Amino acid sequence: MSGARANHNGAVRGACPGVAAPMASGDGLLLRLRHPIGGWTPAQVGAVAQVAEEYGNGALELTVRGNLQLRGVRPATLTGAQNALVAAGVADSDPDREAVRNVLAAPATDLDPDAVTDITPVARAVADGIAADTALHRLPAKTGVVVDGGGVTGIACVHADLRLDAVTCDHGGLRYRLSIGGRGADAVPLGRVAPEQAAVAARRVLARLLDDDPPRRMAAALAERGVAPFQDALAELAEPAGTVPVPAVGPPAPGVAPHGAWVHAAFPFGALNAAQLRQLAVVAERHAATGGTPTLRLTPWRSVLLAGVGVAALEPLAALGVITEPADPRLGLGACVGAPGCASGTTATRNDALVLEAAMPALLAAGERLHVSGCGKGCGAPACAAVMLVADGEHYAVTLSGGIAAAPDWPAAPLAVVHRRLMALDAVFARERQTPQETLNDLINRLGRDGVVRRVEEEDWHA
């Protein structure tokens, strides 16, 4: 993987961390387990919990790429942690193979009656093919691939360098639609291939990123060279892609699936500890469907699907602190680990986010999101949040309906000032919103950004 630099502890800076190549952070070494296509068994989950407890500080994080991070591993215990994770079958011992295994699969297409097909076999073939192709080990860090089958757990909302979306053709056949540099609705289409050709097609497209020296991510390559080189890579494999975009659906609601095939368990900020993870496995085994084998599947919504588990699991999950109610306002809160867990973080981001929750009830009830970042790097930040806070020292700059790099609408200010400002924003949103479907971004588009900012400042002044 290009861009990696290891220190004397084997930790990597400047690349996407893993297990074989961990990353140094403020609370020790961070080990990232790659997205497990098809999920883990309860025994594997228990093994991960044991490693987090024995070799780390017990803190774990679910990520927006469907990965799981173990925090606080000590250099002296690193080898033991690595060996235990490889032995459990949840990690790759080869850092080069691990570094390119960035394939995110829709988590429950085998159980979802609304999915086009079960994409798990194709997703595994794509991931294994990329890992086995040594030429592709030069891909830029974080080059991401999505394999999606639509349905309730579809992941059309996830941005990827390369997407493979299962689609049904007019003649009834199944194909995978390859597109690059975007989400399901806006990625640039390349063509459609048969399922048995999907893994080869994916490698051919990714190989075109290596034509640049050094290789670049897809967005930069598209901007510089256009789509033609990537279409040419599929010349004899693909048929026309068609023009219908893949529709985006929201994440499935926490709780039991409508057809009872899984329980969707979310955690505030995607953070949990080893004891909670171990108990997830216990709950899955105790409440598995008769004759079934439960699996625990990581999602890009920083949550876990307990597949093959039913309604009886809700009570013990709630006792663990799991979010199982769709209206829980904590679902709208996001934050990086912040200080002291991250050396770059300057604020206690998650504590601050919980404080600010009370300032924006109308926004959170409408499904809007608040994200708090402890520095300007924006680790784990969404592409766009209704309210984005970026720490500057002990203060926060505030951006409405923007990403981590967007110009702030208000400069950095103390938390108390930000709290008051968000209360004013919430009041303006509740008063000015014309329909229940109108989002904050819609409001900004209708009234103008300056108009919304002015109304918030007037509300704050009169409060």
PDB file of N, CA and C in Angstrom, residues 111 260-263 283-285 287-290 292-297 305-310:
ATOM      1  N   LEU A 111     -30.632 -12.270   3.680  1.00  0.00           N
ATOM      2  CA  LEU A 111     -31.818 -12.344   4.541  1.00  0.00           C
ATOM      3  C   LEU A 111     -32.897 -11.342   4.147  1.00  0.00           C
ATOM      4  N   GLY A 260     -38.343 -10.051  10.819  1.00  0.00           N
ATOM      5  CA  GLY A 260     -37.782 -10.802  11.932  1.00  0.00           C
ATOM      6  C   GLY A 260     -36.473 -11.514  11.681  1.00  0.00           C
ATOM      7  N   ALA A 261     -35.779 -11.171  10.607  1.00  0.00           N
ATOM      8  CA  ALA A 261     -34.563 -11.913  10.255  1.00  0.00           C
ATOM      9  C   ALA A 261     -33.325 -11.442  11.001  1.00  0.00           C
ATOM     10  N   TRP A 262     -33.370 -10.258  11.602  1.00  0.00           N
ATOM     11  CA  TRP A 262     -32.221  -9.753  12.341  1.00  0.00           C
ATOM     12  C   TRP A 262     -32.673  -8.725  13.367  1.00  0.00           C
ATOM     13  N   VAL A 263     -31.755  -8.420  14.282  1.00  0.00           N
ATOM     14  CA  VAL A 263     -31.911  -7.291  15.187  1.00  0.00           C
ATOM     15  C   VAL A 263     -30.788  -6.316  14.892  1.00  0.00           C
ATOM     16  N   VAL A 283     -25.818 -12.893  23.663  1.00  0.00           N
ATOM     17  CA  VAL A 283     -27.228 -12.648  23.331  1.00  0.00           C
ATOM     18  C   VAL A 283     -27.577 -13.310  22.003  1.00  0.00           C
ATOM     19  N   ALA A 284     -26.681 -13.191  21.015  1.00  0.00           N
ATOM     20  CA  ALA A 284     -26.945 -13.798  19.707  1.00  0.00           C
ATOM     21  C   ALA A 284     -27.108 -15.312  19.826  1.00  0.00           C
ATOM     22  N   GLU A 285     -26.281 -15.953  20.608  1.00  0.00           N
ATOM     23  CA  GLU A 285     -26.375 -17.406  20.760  1.00  0.00           C
ATOM     24  C   GLU A 285     -27.631 -17.811  21.529  1.00  0.00           C
ATOM     25  N   HIS A 287     -30.474 -16.258  21.799  1.00  0.00           N
ATOM     26  CA  HIS A 287     -31.747 -15.897  21.173  1.00  0.00           C
ATOM     27  C   HIS A 287     -31.745 -16.165  19.670  1.00  0.00           C
ATOM     28  N   ALA A 288     -30.912 -17.094  19.236  1.00  0.00           N
ATOM     29  CA  ALA A 288     -30.878 -17.459  17.817  1.00  0.00           C
ATOM     30  C   ALA A 288     -32.145 -18.219  17.454  1.00  0.00           C
ATOM     31  N   ALA A 289     -32.554 -18.073  16.210  1.00  0.00           N
ATOM     32  CA  ALA A 289     -33.716 -18.817  15.722  1.00  0.00           C
ATOM     33  C   ALA A 289     -33.441 -20.312  15.817  1.00  0.00           C
ATOM     34  N   THR A 290     -34.489 -21.073  16.054  1.00  0.00           N
ATOM     35  CA  THR A 290     -34.348 -22.515  16.222  1.00  0.00           C
ATOM     36  C   THR A 290     -33.657 -23.141  15.019  1.00  0.00           C
ATOM     37  N   GLY A 292     -30.910 -22.345  13.750  1.00  0.00           N
ATOM     38  CA  GLY A 292     -30.095 -21.413  12.976  1.00  0.00           C
ATOM     39  C   GLY A 292     -28.752 -21.147  13.614  1.00  0.00           C
ATOM     40  N   THR A 293     -27.842 -20.623  12.825  1.00  0.00           N
ATOM     41  CA  THR A 293     -26.524 -20.220  13.310  1.00  0.00           C
ATOM     42  C   THR A 293     -26.430 -18.705  13.194  1.00  0.00           C
ATOM     43  N   PRO A 294     -26.425 -17.990  14.311  1.00  0.00           N
ATOM     44  CA  PRO A 294     -26.399 -16.526  14.226  1.00  0.00           C
ATOM     45  C   PRO A 294     -25.031 -16.015  13.783  1.00  0.00           C
ATOM     46  N   THR A 295     -25.035 -14.866  13.156  1.00  0.00           N
ATOM     47  CA  THR A 295     -23.800 -14.155  12.825  1.00  0.00           C
ATOM     48  C   THR A 295     -23.958 -12.696  13.216  1.00  0.00           C
ATOM     49  N   LEU A 296     -22.839 -12.050  13.476  1.00  0.00           N
ATOM     50  CA  LEU A 296     -22.834 -10.628  13.824  1.00  0.00           C
ATOM     51  C   LEU A 296     -22.153  -9.878  12.694  1.00  0.00           C
ATOM     52  N   ARG A 297     -22.865  -8.933  12.105  1.00  0.00           N
ATOM     53  CA  ARG A 297     -22.419  -8.283  10.871  1.00  0.00           C
ATOM     54  C   ARG A 297     -22.228  -6.788  11.102  1.00  0.00           C
ATOM     55  N   LEU A 305     -25.597  -5.830  12.956  1.00  0.00           N
ATOM     56  CA  LEU A 305     -26.788  -6.622  12.716  1.00  0.00           C
ATOM     57  C   LEU A 305     -26.577  -8.000  13.331  1.00  0.00           C
ATOM     58  N   LEU A 306     -27.464  -8.389  14.221  1.00  0.00           N
ATOM     59  CA  LEU A 306     -27.445  -9.735  14.773  1.00  0.00           C
ATOM     60  C   LEU A 306     -28.359 -10.580  13.892  1.00  0.00           C
ATOM     61  N   ALA A 307     -27.768 -11.253  12.921  1.00  0.00           N
ATOM     62  CA  ALA A 307     -28.536 -11.995  11.933  1.00  0.00           C
ATOM     63  C   ALA A 307     -28.968 -13.337  12.506  1.00  0.00           C
ATOM     64  N   GLY A 308     -30.229 -13.692  12.239  1.00  0.00           N
ATOM     65  CA  GLY A 308     -30.762 -14.931  12.766  1.00  0.00           C
ATOM     66  C   GLY A 308     -31.187 -14.834  14.211  1.00  0.00           C
ATOM     67  N   VAL A 309     -31.430 -13.605  14.676  1.00  0.00           N
ATOM     68  CA  VAL A 309     -31.796 -13.345  16.064  1.00  0.00           C
ATOM     69  C   VAL A 309     -33.115 -12.569  16.062  1.00  0.00           C
ATOM     70  N   GLY A 310     -33.994 -12.877  17.021  1.00  0.00           N
ATOM     71  CA  GLY A 310     -35.325 -12.286  17.011  1.00  0.00           C
ATOM     72  C   GLY A 310     -35.627 -11.356  18.162  1.00  0.00           C
TER      73      GLY A 310
END
